Structures are given as structure tokens and as C-alpha cells.
Amino acid sequence: MEESKVEIRLIAESDLAKFFSYLREQLAENGRGDNPLFQPLSPESDGLTEEMELGFSSGVAKVFPQSGWRRVWGAFDNAGSIIGHIDLRGHGEKYTQHRALLGMGVHSDARRMGLGRKLIHTVRQWAKDEAGIEWIDLWVLSENLPAIALYQASGFIKNGEVEDMFRIDGSSYAFTRMSLNLCSLAP
């Protein structure tokens, strides 16, 4: 798959069925085969839940910066299939409108091709230039070393780690918190 033939654009409400189909497939890779556990879910779980779908659907429908807002960008290949995504959403706590929480995923067939960097660049530009967001935060399973390396290469710094945050299928998993200060980035 050629990186140059990928279009990154906002997911509209009309794209949600296609997005959820992609997300089901992507979450099916969680902790299976050579893939690290990238979501705090058992690899044996069904992945995408109704609650997750509702979070995306209701968030996309809300006007920024209304409480519960969410913006999702999809990476579409030349056939129109979604091969990766990145999303930003507001924190649930009051007085955090200057920050957003990031989530992302890339289909296994499209990894290690620079797509993750392009997705992060897209949300950085939107957050800084259009939304006036000053910080992007993320939480990642500490064992997901490829994701942590991507985030660090993109300027995120580690804020801390919560040991034994999750117990999934009898194993303990830590959670790393990371942030990117958009005000410190060069224009």
C-alpha cells in the first residue's frame, strides 16, 4: 500500500458505519498474533462495544467545544477503505477545554509506512490552528512499545506510569500517560 495514495479526512456522521466496520477489524488484532495489546480489552473480547459506538456517534454529532465533543479523522486508501484513524475528544472534567485526549489505530497492513506520523500531524494542526487546544494527552498500555516510540518521535513526553492498572486474562498491565505541548512547537 503506497502512503502517497492515502487521504486523511474528517469522519462525518455518514461515514460512521464504514468506520465502525474498520474499527471492529482493527480491534480484532488487539493482542493477537504478533500484535501487542493496544486496548485494555481481552484479546478474546468482541472488541467494539455498543458503548464505544455511542461514544463516537454522540461525540461526532456535537459541536466543538460542547461537552462530549469528539473529532475523528480516517485514513482512506485509494479504494475508499479506512486503514487508520485518529481521534481527539475533550476531557470529561471541568476547566480542561485547553486539552484534548487522543486515540488512534492503524490497520496491521498499513503499519510502519509513516501513516501514524501523518495522522498525528493532522490532529496537531487542527488542534493548534483551528481549535485553540494547547495540550494533547494520551494513555497507552506500557507494553505497547511501538506506539510509545511513535508518540515520543512525534514530540510526546511521558508524564508517568500507573503500575498494575489493568488485570486482563490474569496478567497485569501498566498504563503510561503522555502529553504534547502544542504551544512549544515551531509553527
PDB file of C-alpha atoms in Angstrom:
ATOM      1  CA  MET A   1       0.000   0.000   0.000  1.00  0.00           C
ATOM      2  CA  GLU A   2       1.510   3.315  -1.044  1.00  0.00           C
ATOM      3  CA  GLU A   3       1.475   6.042   1.567  1.00  0.00           C
ATOM      4  CA  SER A   4       1.017   8.757  -1.080  1.00  0.00           C
ATOM      5  CA  LYS A   5      -2.371   7.343  -2.082  1.00  0.00           C
ATOM      6  CA  VAL A   6      -3.820   7.809   1.399  1.00  0.00           C
ATOM      7  CA  GLU A   7      -6.322  10.601   2.024  1.00  0.00           C
ATOM      8  CA  ILE A   8      -6.816  11.765   5.614  1.00  0.00           C
ATOM      9  CA  ARG A   9     -10.127  13.485   6.269  1.00  0.00           C
ATOM     10  CA  LEU A  10     -12.691  14.012   8.996  1.00  0.00           C
ATOM     11  CA  ILE A  11     -15.149  11.200   9.516  1.00  0.00           C
ATOM     12  CA  ALA A  12     -18.673  12.521   9.035  1.00  0.00           C
ATOM     13  CA  GLU A  13     -21.777  11.007  10.589  1.00  0.00           C
ATOM     14  CA  SER A  14     -22.461   9.414   7.186  1.00  0.00           C
ATOM     15  CA  ASP A  15     -19.076   7.600   7.404  1.00  0.00           C
ATOM     16  CA  LEU A  16     -19.718   6.041  10.819  1.00  0.00           C
ATOM     17  CA  ALA A  17     -20.961   2.641   9.566  1.00  0.00           C
ATOM     18  CA  LYS A  18     -17.786   2.233   7.484  1.00  0.00           C
ATOM     19  CA  PHE A  19     -15.684   3.489  10.409  1.00  0.00           C
ATOM     20  CA  PHE A  20     -17.246   1.010  12.837  1.00  0.00           C
ATOM     21  CA  SER A  21     -16.606  -1.825  10.392  1.00  0.00           C
ATOM     22  CA  TYR A  22     -12.928  -0.804  10.200  1.00  0.00           C
ATOM     23  CA  LEU A  23     -12.739  -0.432  13.985  1.00  0.00           C
ATOM     24  CA  ARG A  24     -14.163  -3.923  14.553  1.00  0.00           C
ATOM     25  CA  GLU A  25     -11.483  -5.358  12.266  1.00  0.00           C
ATOM     26  CA  GLN A  26      -8.733  -3.282  13.854  1.00  0.00           C
ATOM     27  CA  LEU A  27      -9.765  -4.209  17.411  1.00  0.00           C
ATOM     28  CA  ALA A  28      -9.815  -7.887  16.412  1.00  0.00           C
ATOM     29  CA  GLU A  29      -6.000  -7.564  16.109  1.00  0.00           C
ATOM     30  CA  ASN A  30      -5.666  -6.465  19.761  1.00  0.00           C
ATOM     31  CA  GLY A  31      -3.149  -8.768  21.441  1.00  0.00           C
ATOM     32  CA  ARG A  32      -3.422 -11.412  18.741  1.00  0.00           C
ATOM     33  CA  GLY A  33      -0.550 -12.851  16.750  1.00  0.00           C
ATOM     34  CA  ASP A  34       2.448 -10.522  16.772  1.00  0.00           C
ATOM     35  CA  ASN A  35       0.288  -7.520  17.721  1.00  0.00           C
ATOM     36  CA  PRO A  36       0.733  -6.051  21.195  1.00  0.00           C
ATOM     37  CA  LEU A  37      -2.246  -5.471  23.418  1.00  0.00           C
ATOM     38  CA  PHE A  38      -3.140  -1.917  22.378  1.00  0.00           C
ATOM     39  CA  GLN A  39      -6.535  -1.611  24.075  1.00  0.00           C
ATOM     40  CA  PRO A  40      -7.315  -2.601  27.662  1.00  0.00           C
ATOM     41  CA  LEU A  41      -9.507  -5.442  26.422  1.00  0.00           C
ATOM     42  CA  SER A  42      -9.035  -9.185  26.438  1.00  0.00           C
ATOM     43  CA  PRO A  43      -7.861 -10.487  23.053  1.00  0.00           C
ATOM     44  CA  GLU A  44     -10.817 -12.845  23.345  1.00  0.00           C
ATOM     45  CA  SER A  45     -13.335  -9.995  23.616  1.00  0.00           C
ATOM     46  CA  ASP A  46     -15.606  -8.942  20.790  1.00  0.00           C
ATOM     47  CA  GLY A  47     -13.772  -5.588  20.611  1.00  0.00           C
ATOM     48  CA  LEU A  48     -16.132  -2.810  19.615  1.00  0.00           C
ATOM     49  CA  THR A  49     -18.962  -2.410  22.105  1.00  0.00           C
ATOM     50  CA  GLU A  50     -22.247  -0.530  21.815  1.00  0.00           C
ATOM     51  CA  GLU A  51     -20.916   1.881  24.434  1.00  0.00           C
ATOM     52  CA  MET A  52     -17.864   2.626  22.263  1.00  0.00           C
ATOM     53  CA  GLU A  53     -20.049   3.146  19.191  1.00  0.00           C
ATOM     54  CA  LEU A  54     -22.276   5.512  21.147  1.00  0.00           C
ATOM     55  CA  GLY A  55     -19.223   7.472  22.367  1.00  0.00           C
ATOM     56  CA  PHE A  56     -18.063   8.025  18.805  1.00  0.00           C
ATOM     57  CA  SER A  57     -21.536   8.695  17.368  1.00  0.00           C
ATOM     58  CA  SER A  58     -22.630  11.167  20.009  1.00  0.00           C
ATOM     59  CA  GLY A  59     -19.237  12.896  20.104  1.00  0.00           C
ATOM     60  CA  VAL A  60     -19.034  13.403  16.332  1.00  0.00           C
ATOM     61  CA  ALA A  61     -22.524  14.924  16.373  1.00  0.00           C
ATOM     62  CA  LYS A  62     -21.586  17.534  18.992  1.00  0.00           C
ATOM     63  CA  VAL A  63     -20.315  20.958  18.051  1.00  0.00           C
ATOM     64  CA  PHE A  64     -16.790  21.742  19.236  1.00  0.00           C
ATOM     65  CA  PRO A  65     -16.184  22.656  22.103  1.00  0.00           C
ATOM     66  CA  GLN A  66     -19.516  21.456  23.504  1.00  0.00           C
ATOM     67  CA  SER A  67     -19.151  18.968  26.353  1.00  0.00           C
ATOM     68  CA  GLY A  68     -18.709  15.453  24.958  1.00  0.00           C
ATOM     69  CA  TRP A  69     -17.315  16.595  21.572  1.00  0.00           C
ATOM     70  CA  ARG A  70     -15.153  14.259  19.507  1.00  0.00           C
ATOM     71  CA  ARG A  71     -13.464  14.576  16.115  1.00  0.00           C
ATOM     72  CA  VAL A  72     -12.320  11.520  14.164  1.00  0.00           C
ATOM     73  CA  TRP A  73     -10.092  11.509  11.088  1.00  0.00           C
ATOM     74  CA  GLY A  74      -9.898   8.473   8.859  1.00  0.00           C
ATOM     75  CA  ALA A  75      -7.072   7.451   6.575  1.00  0.00           C
ATOM     76  CA  PHE A  76      -8.705   6.246   3.357  1.00  0.00           C
ATOM     77  CA  ASP A  77      -6.829   4.207   0.759  1.00  0.00           C
ATOM     78  CA  ASN A  78      -7.389   4.662  -2.981  1.00  0.00           C
ATOM     79  CA  ALA A  79     -10.257   2.116  -2.850  1.00  0.00           C
ATOM     80  CA  GLY A  80     -12.044   4.188  -0.182  1.00  0.00           C
ATOM     81  CA  SER A  81     -11.340   1.740   2.658  1.00  0.00           C
ATOM     82  CA  ILE A  82     -10.357   3.086   6.061  1.00  0.00           C
ATOM     83  CA  ILE A  83      -6.889   1.856   7.005  1.00  0.00           C
ATOM     84  CA  GLY A  84      -6.246   4.016  10.065  1.00  0.00           C
ATOM     85  CA  HIS A  85      -7.826   6.608  12.285  1.00  0.00           C
ATOM     86  CA  ILE A  86      -7.061   9.184  14.923  1.00  0.00           C
ATOM     87  CA  ASP A  87      -9.473  10.935  17.212  1.00  0.00           C
ATOM     88  CA  LEU A  88      -9.498  13.769  19.697  1.00  0.00           C
ATOM     89  CA  ARG A  89     -12.071  14.285  22.400  1.00  0.00           C
ATOM     90  CA  GLY A  90     -12.499  16.647  25.270  1.00  0.00           C
ATOM     91  CA  HIS A  91     -11.633  15.595  28.788  1.00  0.00           C
ATOM     92  CA  GLY A  92     -14.670  14.985  30.963  1.00  0.00           C
ATOM     93  CA  GLU A  93     -13.516  17.222  33.800  1.00  0.00           C
ATOM     94  CA  LYS A  94     -14.381  20.926  34.053  1.00  0.00           C
ATOM     95  CA  TYR A  95     -11.749  23.515  33.231  1.00  0.00           C
ATOM     96  CA  THR A  96      -9.909  21.288  30.732  1.00  0.00           C
ATOM     97  CA  GLN A  97     -11.061  22.920  27.483  1.00  0.00           C
ATOM     98  CA  HIS A  98      -7.426  23.703  26.601  1.00  0.00           C
ATOM     99  CA  ARG A  99      -6.620  19.983  26.456  1.00  0.00           C
ATOM    100  CA  ALA A 100      -7.790  17.028  24.356  1.00  0.00           C
ATOM    101  CA  LEU A 101      -7.393  13.277  24.663  1.00  0.00           C
ATOM    102  CA  LEU A 102      -6.014  11.353  21.677  1.00  0.00           C
ATOM    103  CA  GLY A 103      -6.854   7.864  20.469  1.00  0.00           C
ATOM    104  CA  MET A 104      -5.620   6.187  17.309  1.00  0.00           C
ATOM    105  CA  GLY A 105      -5.167   2.968  15.451  1.00  0.00           C
ATOM    106  CA  VAL A 106      -3.718   1.726  12.188  1.00  0.00           C
ATOM    107  CA  HIS A 107      -4.684  -1.490  10.425  1.00  0.00           C
ATOM    108  CA  SER A 108      -1.861  -4.055  10.559  1.00  0.00           C
ATOM    109  CA  ASP A 109      -1.457  -3.961   6.755  1.00  0.00           C
ATOM    110  CA  ALA A 110      -0.721  -0.219   6.884  1.00  0.00           C
ATOM    111  CA  ARG A 111       1.735  -0.078   9.788  1.00  0.00           C
ATOM    112  CA  ARG A 112       5.366   1.060   9.538  1.00  0.00           C
ATOM    113  CA  MET A 113       4.653   3.191   6.467  1.00  0.00           C
ATOM    114  CA  GLY A 114       4.533   6.629   8.112  1.00  0.00           C
ATOM    115  CA  LEU A 115       0.748   6.726   8.425  1.00  0.00           C
ATOM    116  CA  GLY A 116       0.809   7.171  12.209  1.00  0.00           C
ATOM    117  CA  ARG A 117       3.046  10.246  11.871  1.00  0.00           C
ATOM    118  CA  LYS A 118       0.723  11.704   9.221  1.00  0.00           C
ATOM    119  CA  LEU A 119      -2.328  11.129  11.413  1.00  0.00           C
ATOM    120  CA  ILE A 120      -0.648  12.788  14.407  1.00  0.00           C
ATOM    121  CA  HIS A 121       0.433  15.737  12.245  1.00  0.00           C
ATOM    122  CA  THR A 122      -3.174  16.154  11.051  1.00  0.00           C
ATOM    123  CA  VAL A 123      -4.627  16.377  14.564  1.00  0.00           C
ATOM    124  CA  ARG A 124      -1.785  18.578  15.812  1.00  0.00           C
ATOM    125  CA  GLN A 125      -2.543  21.112  13.088  1.00  0.00           C
ATOM    126  CA  TRP A 126      -6.293  21.041  13.698  1.00  0.00           C
ATOM    127  CA  ALA A 127      -5.929  21.268  17.479  1.00  0.00           C
ATOM    128  CA  LYS A 128      -3.451  24.135  17.335  1.00  0.00           C
ATOM    129  CA  ASP A 129      -4.713  26.151  14.360  1.00  0.00           C
ATOM    130  CA  GLU A 130      -8.473  25.594  14.382  1.00  0.00           C
ATOM    131  CA  ALA A 131      -9.460  24.553  17.902  1.00  0.00           C
ATOM    132  CA  GLY A 132      -7.030  26.530  20.046  1.00  0.00           C
ATOM    133  CA  ILE A 133      -6.152  23.416  22.038  1.00  0.00           C
ATOM    134  CA  GLU A 134      -2.803  23.753  23.816  1.00  0.00           C
ATOM    135  CA  TRP A 135      -2.186  20.192  25.022  1.00  0.00           C
ATOM    136  CA  ILE A 136      -2.867  16.733  23.596  1.00  0.00           C
ATOM    137  CA  ASP A 137      -2.850  13.924  26.136  1.00  0.00           C
ATOM    138  CA  LEU A 138      -2.898  10.178  25.630  1.00  0.00           C
ATOM    139  CA  TRP A 139      -2.916   6.993  27.616  1.00  0.00           C
ATOM    140  CA  VAL A 140      -1.191   3.928  26.235  1.00  0.00           C
ATOM    141  CA  LEU A 141      -0.571   0.449  27.584  1.00  0.00           C
ATOM    142  CA  SER A 142       3.066   0.491  28.726  1.00  0.00           C
ATOM    143  CA  GLU A 143       3.791  -2.795  26.967  1.00  0.00           C
ATOM    144  CA  ASN A 144       2.844  -1.262  23.584  1.00  0.00           C
ATOM    145  CA  LEU A 145       6.413  -0.202  22.789  1.00  0.00           C
ATOM    146  CA  PRO A 146       5.835   0.513  19.062  1.00  0.00           C
ATOM    147  CA  ALA A 147       3.098   3.037  19.931  1.00  0.00           C
ATOM    148  CA  ILE A 148       5.192   4.671  22.658  1.00  0.00           C
ATOM    149  CA  ALA A 149       8.112   5.020  20.221  1.00  0.00           C
ATOM    150  CA  LEU A 150       5.813   6.672  17.644  1.00  0.00           C
ATOM    151  CA  TYR A 151       4.431   9.108  20.224  1.00  0.00           C
ATOM    152  CA  GLN A 152       7.899  10.010  21.511  1.00  0.00           C
ATOM    153  CA  ALA A 153       9.161  10.554  17.950  1.00  0.00           C
ATOM    154  CA  SER A 154       6.165  12.884  17.468  1.00  0.00           C
ATOM    155  CA  GLY A 155       7.131  15.014  20.467  1.00  0.00           C
ATOM    156  CA  PHE A 156       5.014  13.482  23.243  1.00  0.00           C
ATOM    157  CA  ILE A 157       6.659  13.194  26.652  1.00  0.00           C
ATOM    158  CA  LYS A 158       5.928  10.634  29.349  1.00  0.00           C
ATOM    159  CA  ASN A 159       4.143  12.093  32.368  1.00  0.00           C
ATOM    160  CA  GLY A 160       4.051   8.917  34.404  1.00  0.00           C
ATOM    161  CA  GLU A 161       3.037   5.332  34.604  1.00  0.00           C
ATOM    162  CA  VAL A 162       0.326   3.602  36.610  1.00  0.00           C
ATOM    163  CA  GLU A 163       1.549   0.135  37.520  1.00  0.00           C
ATOM    164  CA  ASP A 164      -0.943  -2.726  37.572  1.00  0.00           C
ATOM    165  CA  MET A 165      -3.697  -0.523  36.122  1.00  0.00           C
ATOM    166  CA  PHE A 166      -5.434  -3.417  34.385  1.00  0.00           C
ATOM    167  CA  ARG A 167      -5.687  -7.134  35.042  1.00  0.00           C
ATOM    168  CA  ILE A 168      -6.607  -8.768  31.777  1.00  0.00           C
ATOM    169  CA  ASP A 169      -6.861 -12.538  31.490  1.00  0.00           C
ATOM    170  CA  GLY A 170      -4.821 -12.946  34.672  1.00  0.00           C
ATOM    171  CA  SER A 171      -1.969 -10.635  33.602  1.00  0.00           C
ATOM    172  CA  SER A 172      -1.106  -7.203  34.989  1.00  0.00           C
ATOM    173  CA  TYR A 173      -0.730  -4.239  32.613  1.00  0.00           C
ATOM    174  CA  ALA A 174       0.618  -0.761  33.306  1.00  0.00           C
ATOM    175  CA  PHE A 175      -0.679   2.453  31.733  1.00  0.00           C
ATOM    176  CA  THR A 176       1.639   5.241  30.518  1.00  0.00           C
ATOM    177  CA  ARG A 177       0.379   8.808  30.351  1.00  0.00           C
ATOM    178  CA  MET A 178       1.900  11.096  27.728  1.00  0.00           C
ATOM    179  CA  SER A 179       1.347  14.714  26.638  1.00  0.00           C
ATOM    180  CA  LEU A 180       2.290  17.057  23.816  1.00  0.00           C
ATOM    181  CA  ASN A 181       2.521  20.795  24.453  1.00  0.00           C
ATOM    182  CA  LEU A 182       1.325  22.380  21.202  1.00  0.00           C
ATOM    183  CA  CYS A 183       2.445  25.855  22.327  1.00  0.00           C
ATOM    184  CA  SER A 184       6.068  24.685  22.372  1.00  0.00           C
ATOM    185  CA  LEU A 185       6.001  23.501  18.741  1.00  0.00           C
ATOM    186  CA  ALA A 186       7.538  25.522  15.975  1.00  0.00           C
ATOM    187  CA  PRO A 187       4.977  26.965  13.547  1.00  0.00           C
TER     188      PRO A 187
END
